Short mmCIF file of C-alpha atoms (C1' of nucleotides) in Angstrom, two decimals:
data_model
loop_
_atom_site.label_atom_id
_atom_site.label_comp_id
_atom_site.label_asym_id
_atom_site.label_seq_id
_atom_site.Cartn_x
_atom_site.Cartn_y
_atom_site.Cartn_z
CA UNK A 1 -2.00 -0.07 28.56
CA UNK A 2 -5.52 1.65 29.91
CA UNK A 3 -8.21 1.86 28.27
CA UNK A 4 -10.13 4.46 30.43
CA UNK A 5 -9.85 2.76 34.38
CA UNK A 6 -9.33 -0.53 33.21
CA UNK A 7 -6.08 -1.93 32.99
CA UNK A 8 -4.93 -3.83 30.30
CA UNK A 9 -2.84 -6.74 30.35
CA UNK A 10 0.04 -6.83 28.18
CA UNK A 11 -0.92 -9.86 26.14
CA UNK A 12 -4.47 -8.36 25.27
CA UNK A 13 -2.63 -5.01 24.88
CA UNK A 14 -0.56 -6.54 22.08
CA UNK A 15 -3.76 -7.91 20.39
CA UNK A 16 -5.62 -4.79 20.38
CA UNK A 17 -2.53 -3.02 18.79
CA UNK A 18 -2.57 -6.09 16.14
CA UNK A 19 -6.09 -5.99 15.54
CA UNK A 20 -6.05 -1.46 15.02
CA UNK A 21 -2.70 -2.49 12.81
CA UNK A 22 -4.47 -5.20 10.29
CA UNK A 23 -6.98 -2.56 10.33
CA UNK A 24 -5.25 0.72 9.77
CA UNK A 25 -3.53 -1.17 6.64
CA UNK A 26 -3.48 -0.16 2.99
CA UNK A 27 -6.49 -1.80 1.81
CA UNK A 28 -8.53 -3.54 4.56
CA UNK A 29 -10.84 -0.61 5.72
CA UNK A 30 -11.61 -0.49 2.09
CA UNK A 31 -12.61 -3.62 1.41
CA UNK A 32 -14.73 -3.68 4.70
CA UNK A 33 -16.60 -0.88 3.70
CA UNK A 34 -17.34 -2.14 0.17
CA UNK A 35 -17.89 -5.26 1.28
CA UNK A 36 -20.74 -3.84 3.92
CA UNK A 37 -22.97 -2.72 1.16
CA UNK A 38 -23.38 -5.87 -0.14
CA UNK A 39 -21.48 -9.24 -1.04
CA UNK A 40 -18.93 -8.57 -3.78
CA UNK A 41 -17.07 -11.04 -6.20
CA UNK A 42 -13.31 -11.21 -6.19
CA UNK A 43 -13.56 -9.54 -9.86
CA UNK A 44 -15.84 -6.96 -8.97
CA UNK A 45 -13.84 -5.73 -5.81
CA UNK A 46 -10.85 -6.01 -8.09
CA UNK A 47 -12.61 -3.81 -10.60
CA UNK A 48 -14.07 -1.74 -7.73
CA UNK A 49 -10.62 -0.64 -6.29
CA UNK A 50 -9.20 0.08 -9.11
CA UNK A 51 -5.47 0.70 -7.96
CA UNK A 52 -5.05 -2.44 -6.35
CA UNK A 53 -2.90 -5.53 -7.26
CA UNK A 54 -3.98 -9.24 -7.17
CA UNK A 55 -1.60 -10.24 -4.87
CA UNK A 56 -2.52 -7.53 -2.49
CA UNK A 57 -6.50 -7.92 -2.32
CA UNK A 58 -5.70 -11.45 -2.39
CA UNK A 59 -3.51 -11.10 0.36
CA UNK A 60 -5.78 -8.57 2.42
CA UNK A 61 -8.92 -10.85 1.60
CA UNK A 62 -6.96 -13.88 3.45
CA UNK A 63 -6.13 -11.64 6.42
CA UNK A 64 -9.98 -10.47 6.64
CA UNK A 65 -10.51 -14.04 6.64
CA UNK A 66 -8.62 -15.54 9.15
CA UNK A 67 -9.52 -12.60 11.22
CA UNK A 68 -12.63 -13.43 10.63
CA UNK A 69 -14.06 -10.46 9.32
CA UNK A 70 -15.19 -11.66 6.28
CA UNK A 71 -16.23 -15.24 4.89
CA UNK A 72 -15.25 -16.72 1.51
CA UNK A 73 -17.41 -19.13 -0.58
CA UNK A 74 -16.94 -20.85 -3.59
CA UNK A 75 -18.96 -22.17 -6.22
CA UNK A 76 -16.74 -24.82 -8.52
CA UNK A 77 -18.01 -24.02 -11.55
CA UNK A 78 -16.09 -23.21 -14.52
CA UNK A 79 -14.83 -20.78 -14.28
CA UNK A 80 -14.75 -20.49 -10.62
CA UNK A 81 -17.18 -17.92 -8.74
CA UNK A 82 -15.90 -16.90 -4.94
CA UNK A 83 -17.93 -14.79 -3.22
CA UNK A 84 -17.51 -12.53 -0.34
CA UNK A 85 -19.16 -11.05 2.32
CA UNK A 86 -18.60 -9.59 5.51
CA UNK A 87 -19.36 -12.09 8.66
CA UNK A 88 -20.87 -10.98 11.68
CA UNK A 89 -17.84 -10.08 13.64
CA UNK A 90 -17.07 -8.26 10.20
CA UNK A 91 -20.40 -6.39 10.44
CA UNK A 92 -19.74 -5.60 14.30
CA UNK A 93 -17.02 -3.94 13.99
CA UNK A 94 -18.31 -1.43 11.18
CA UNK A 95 -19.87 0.50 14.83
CA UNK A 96 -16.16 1.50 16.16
CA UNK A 97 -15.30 2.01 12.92
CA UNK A 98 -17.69 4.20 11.46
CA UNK A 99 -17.48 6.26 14.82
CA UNK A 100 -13.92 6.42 13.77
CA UNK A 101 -14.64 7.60 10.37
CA UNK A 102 -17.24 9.64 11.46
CA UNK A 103 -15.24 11.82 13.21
CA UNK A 104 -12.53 12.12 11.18
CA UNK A 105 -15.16 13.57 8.52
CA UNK A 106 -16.63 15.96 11.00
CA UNK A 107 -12.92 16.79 11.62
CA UNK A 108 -11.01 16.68 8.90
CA UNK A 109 -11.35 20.66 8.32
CA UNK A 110 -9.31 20.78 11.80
CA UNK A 111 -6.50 18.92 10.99
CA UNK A 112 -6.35 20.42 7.49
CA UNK A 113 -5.63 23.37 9.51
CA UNK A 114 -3.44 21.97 11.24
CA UNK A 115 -1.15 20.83 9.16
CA UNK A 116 -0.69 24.31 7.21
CA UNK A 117 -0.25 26.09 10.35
CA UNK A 118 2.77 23.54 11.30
CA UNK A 119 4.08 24.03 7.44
CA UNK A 120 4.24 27.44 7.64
CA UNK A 121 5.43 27.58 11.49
CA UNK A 122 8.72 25.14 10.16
CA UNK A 123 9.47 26.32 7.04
CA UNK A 124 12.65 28.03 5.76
CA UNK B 1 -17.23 6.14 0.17
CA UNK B 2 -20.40 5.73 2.04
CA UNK B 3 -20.49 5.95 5.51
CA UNK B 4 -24.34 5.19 7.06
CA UNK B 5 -26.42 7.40 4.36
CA UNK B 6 -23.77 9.50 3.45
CA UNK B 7 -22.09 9.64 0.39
CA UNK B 8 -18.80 10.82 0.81
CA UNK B 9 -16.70 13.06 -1.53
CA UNK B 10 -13.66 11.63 -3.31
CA UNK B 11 -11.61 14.51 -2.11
CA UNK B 12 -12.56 14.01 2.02
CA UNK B 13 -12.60 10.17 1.60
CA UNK B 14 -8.94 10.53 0.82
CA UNK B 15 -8.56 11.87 4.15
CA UNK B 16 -10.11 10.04 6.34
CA UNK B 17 -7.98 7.37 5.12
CA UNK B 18 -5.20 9.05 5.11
CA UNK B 19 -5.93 9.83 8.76
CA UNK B 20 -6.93 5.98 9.24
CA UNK B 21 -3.42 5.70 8.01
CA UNK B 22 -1.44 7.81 10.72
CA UNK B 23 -3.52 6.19 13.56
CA UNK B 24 -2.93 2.66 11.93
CA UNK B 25 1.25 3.36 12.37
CA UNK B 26 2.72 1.16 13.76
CA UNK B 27 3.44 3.54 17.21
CA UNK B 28 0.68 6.68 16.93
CA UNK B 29 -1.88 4.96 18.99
CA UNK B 30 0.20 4.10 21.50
CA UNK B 31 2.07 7.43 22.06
CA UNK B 32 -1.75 8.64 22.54
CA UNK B 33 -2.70 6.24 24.97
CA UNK B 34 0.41 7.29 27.33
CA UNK B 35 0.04 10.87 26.78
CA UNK B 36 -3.50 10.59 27.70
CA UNK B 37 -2.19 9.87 30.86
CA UNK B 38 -0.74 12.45 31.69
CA UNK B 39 2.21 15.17 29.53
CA UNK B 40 5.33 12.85 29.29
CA UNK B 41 9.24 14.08 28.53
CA UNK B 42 10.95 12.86 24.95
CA UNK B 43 12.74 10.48 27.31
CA UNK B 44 9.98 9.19 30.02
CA UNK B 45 7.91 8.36 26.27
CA UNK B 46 11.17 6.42 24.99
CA UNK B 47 11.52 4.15 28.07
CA UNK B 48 7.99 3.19 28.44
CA UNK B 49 7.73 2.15 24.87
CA UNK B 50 11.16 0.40 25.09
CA UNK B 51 11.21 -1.10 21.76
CA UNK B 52 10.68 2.40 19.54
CA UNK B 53 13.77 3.33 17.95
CA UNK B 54 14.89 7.17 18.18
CA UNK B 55 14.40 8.00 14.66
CA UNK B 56 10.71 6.81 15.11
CA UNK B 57 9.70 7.87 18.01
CA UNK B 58 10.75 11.67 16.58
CA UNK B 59 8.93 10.67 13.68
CA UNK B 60 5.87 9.85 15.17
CA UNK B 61 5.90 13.06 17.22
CA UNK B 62 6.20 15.26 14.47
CA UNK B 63 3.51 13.85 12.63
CA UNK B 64 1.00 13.46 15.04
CA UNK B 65 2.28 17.56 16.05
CA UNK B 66 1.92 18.15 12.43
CA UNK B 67 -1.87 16.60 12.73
CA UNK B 68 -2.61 18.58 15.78
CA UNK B 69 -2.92 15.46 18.28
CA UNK B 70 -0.09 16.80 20.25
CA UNK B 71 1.58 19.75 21.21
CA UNK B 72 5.26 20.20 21.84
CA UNK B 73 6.94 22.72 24.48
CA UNK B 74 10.05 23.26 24.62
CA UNK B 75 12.18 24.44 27.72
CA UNK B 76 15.19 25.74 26.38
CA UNK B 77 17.34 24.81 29.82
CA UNK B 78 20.76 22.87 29.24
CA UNK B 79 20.25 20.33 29.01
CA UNK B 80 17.06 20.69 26.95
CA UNK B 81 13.73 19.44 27.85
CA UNK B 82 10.94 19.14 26.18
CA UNK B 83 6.83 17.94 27.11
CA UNK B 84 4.60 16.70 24.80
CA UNK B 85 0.48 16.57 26.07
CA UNK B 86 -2.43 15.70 23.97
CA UNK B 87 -4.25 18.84 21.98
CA UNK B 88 -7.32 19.61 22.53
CA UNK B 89 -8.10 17.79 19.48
CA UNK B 90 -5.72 14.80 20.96
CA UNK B 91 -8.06 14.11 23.59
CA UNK B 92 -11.07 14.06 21.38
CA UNK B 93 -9.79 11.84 19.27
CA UNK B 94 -9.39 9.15 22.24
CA UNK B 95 -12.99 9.06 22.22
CA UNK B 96 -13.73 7.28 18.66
CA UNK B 97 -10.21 5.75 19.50
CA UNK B 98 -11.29 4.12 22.67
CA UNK B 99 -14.56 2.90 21.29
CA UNK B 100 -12.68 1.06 18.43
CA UNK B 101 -10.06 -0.69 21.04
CA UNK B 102 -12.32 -1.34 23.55
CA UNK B 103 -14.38 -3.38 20.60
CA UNK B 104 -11.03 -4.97 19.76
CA UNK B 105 -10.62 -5.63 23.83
CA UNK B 106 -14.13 -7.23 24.43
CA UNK B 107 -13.88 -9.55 20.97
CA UNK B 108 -10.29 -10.94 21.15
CA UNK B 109 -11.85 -13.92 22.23
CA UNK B 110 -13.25 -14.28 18.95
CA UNK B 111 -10.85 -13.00 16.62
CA UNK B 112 -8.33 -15.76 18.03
CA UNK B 113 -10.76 -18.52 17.87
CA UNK B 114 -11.05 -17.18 14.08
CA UNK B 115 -7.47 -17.62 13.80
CA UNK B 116 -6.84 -20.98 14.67
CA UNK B 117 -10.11 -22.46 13.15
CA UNK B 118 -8.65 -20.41 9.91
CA UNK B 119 -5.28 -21.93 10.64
CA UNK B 120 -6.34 -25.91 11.58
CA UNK B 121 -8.42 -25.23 8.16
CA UNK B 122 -5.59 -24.66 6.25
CA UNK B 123 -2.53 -25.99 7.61
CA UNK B 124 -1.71 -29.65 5.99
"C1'" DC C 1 18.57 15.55 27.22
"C1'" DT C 2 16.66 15.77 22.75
"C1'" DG C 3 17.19 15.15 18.96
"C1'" DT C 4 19.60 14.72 13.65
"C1'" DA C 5 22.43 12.21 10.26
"C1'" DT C 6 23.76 8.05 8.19
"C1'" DC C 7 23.65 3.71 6.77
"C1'" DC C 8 21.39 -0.64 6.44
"C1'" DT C 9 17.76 -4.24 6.31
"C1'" DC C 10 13.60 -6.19 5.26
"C1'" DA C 11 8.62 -6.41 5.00
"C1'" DG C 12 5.08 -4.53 2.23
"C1'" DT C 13 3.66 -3.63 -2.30
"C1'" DG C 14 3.34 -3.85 -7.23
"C1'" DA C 15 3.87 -5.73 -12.24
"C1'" DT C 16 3.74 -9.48 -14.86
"C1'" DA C 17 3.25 -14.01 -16.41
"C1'" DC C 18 1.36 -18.25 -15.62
"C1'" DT C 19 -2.25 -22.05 -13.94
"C1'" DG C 20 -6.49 -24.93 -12.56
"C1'" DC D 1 -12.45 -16.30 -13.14
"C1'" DA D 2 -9.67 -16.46 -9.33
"C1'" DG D 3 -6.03 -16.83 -8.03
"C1'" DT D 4 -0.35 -18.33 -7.45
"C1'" DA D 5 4.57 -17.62 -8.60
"C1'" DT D 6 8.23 -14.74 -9.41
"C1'" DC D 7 10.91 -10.80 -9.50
"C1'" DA D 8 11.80 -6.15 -8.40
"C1'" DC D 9 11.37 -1.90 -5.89
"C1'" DT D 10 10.41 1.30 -2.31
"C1'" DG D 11 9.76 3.13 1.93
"C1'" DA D 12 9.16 2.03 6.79
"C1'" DG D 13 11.81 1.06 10.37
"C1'" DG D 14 16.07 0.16 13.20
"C1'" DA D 15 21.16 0.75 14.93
"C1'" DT D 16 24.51 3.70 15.74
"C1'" DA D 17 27.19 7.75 16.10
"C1'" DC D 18 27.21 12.37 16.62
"C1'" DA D 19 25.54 17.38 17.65
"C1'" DG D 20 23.43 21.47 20.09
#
DNA sequence: CTGTATCCTCAGTGATACTG
DNA sequence: CAGTATCACTGAGGATACAG
């Protein structure tokens, strides 16, 4: 893989390709971004998402973890309280990401085009 | 959505994630990355991914045609060839692209440290 | 050579009920 | 409240054979 003039090892290569994947997943760029304006409860991003199941925010939240994209504390009261928020690397990589974003806004009306010019080019 | 200061519109938010999405497949990015290279044959694009099956690397073509990333021209010889090349948009997309892997390339370090303190954390 | 067609598998995802 | 356990389903993805 290259990456401009650099040359990039296989290993690495593999990582990077890992790292985009976990990102460009169902729910993860989600949470990331609601998790960026401030420190959310497990309920409240629950309630937040709306359309997502337990086991799958529960599931994406341990990913972000391990990652380490976001950190998870608890409080042991009862009922419990786990709060989280996005770490440092977490709010690092909202740069590449919103540049990302960013452009697909600016060019979203492109590939909208796009895609109805390829419809009608392959239809019947 | 929010991105920065900008509130963004149900409607676009939908598709910048669903744009997230194609790059996030599991080969998009990397049939960019070659064809950023230089215009590469169906065949030359099978062999240096190796492990893509057929049916997927097709797949992956046709979407990322359908998004306007790539174009595809067709030389009706026998037998057939055909050359795909980045779009005009293709290549600008490598720019937000390569910001967000070259993040990925200079923090690996940390993301794997993350790992295994994550993993040695919860491993018993 | 460049695909399409077919069949098959399995990981990702969801719904629901249950637990500390 | 914040999950885990369980079951079920679907679609992504792969292997293979065949076609233009």
């Amino acid at each position: 893989m290259r990456l401009g003039n650099v040359d990039v090892p296989r290993d690495t290569c593999q990582l990077v390709g890992n790292i985009l994947g976990h990102l460009g997943d169902k729910w993860s760029v989600l949470i990331i971004v609601l998790l960026r304006e401030r420190p959310m409860r497990y309920s409240e991003l629950e309630r937040q998402i709306e359309t997502v199941s337990k086991k799958m925010l529960t599931t994406t939240l341990r990913h972000l973890e391990r990652d380490g994209f976001i950190s998870r504390a608890v409080t042991p009261t009862i009922p419990p309280r786990v709060d989280y928020q996005l770490s440092e690397l977490g709010r690092e990589v909202m740069e590449p990401l919103d540049v990302l974003a960013r452009w697909a806004l600016r060019n979203s009306d492109r590939i909208v085009e796009a895609r109805s010019r390829y419809d009608s080019d392959h239809e019947p």
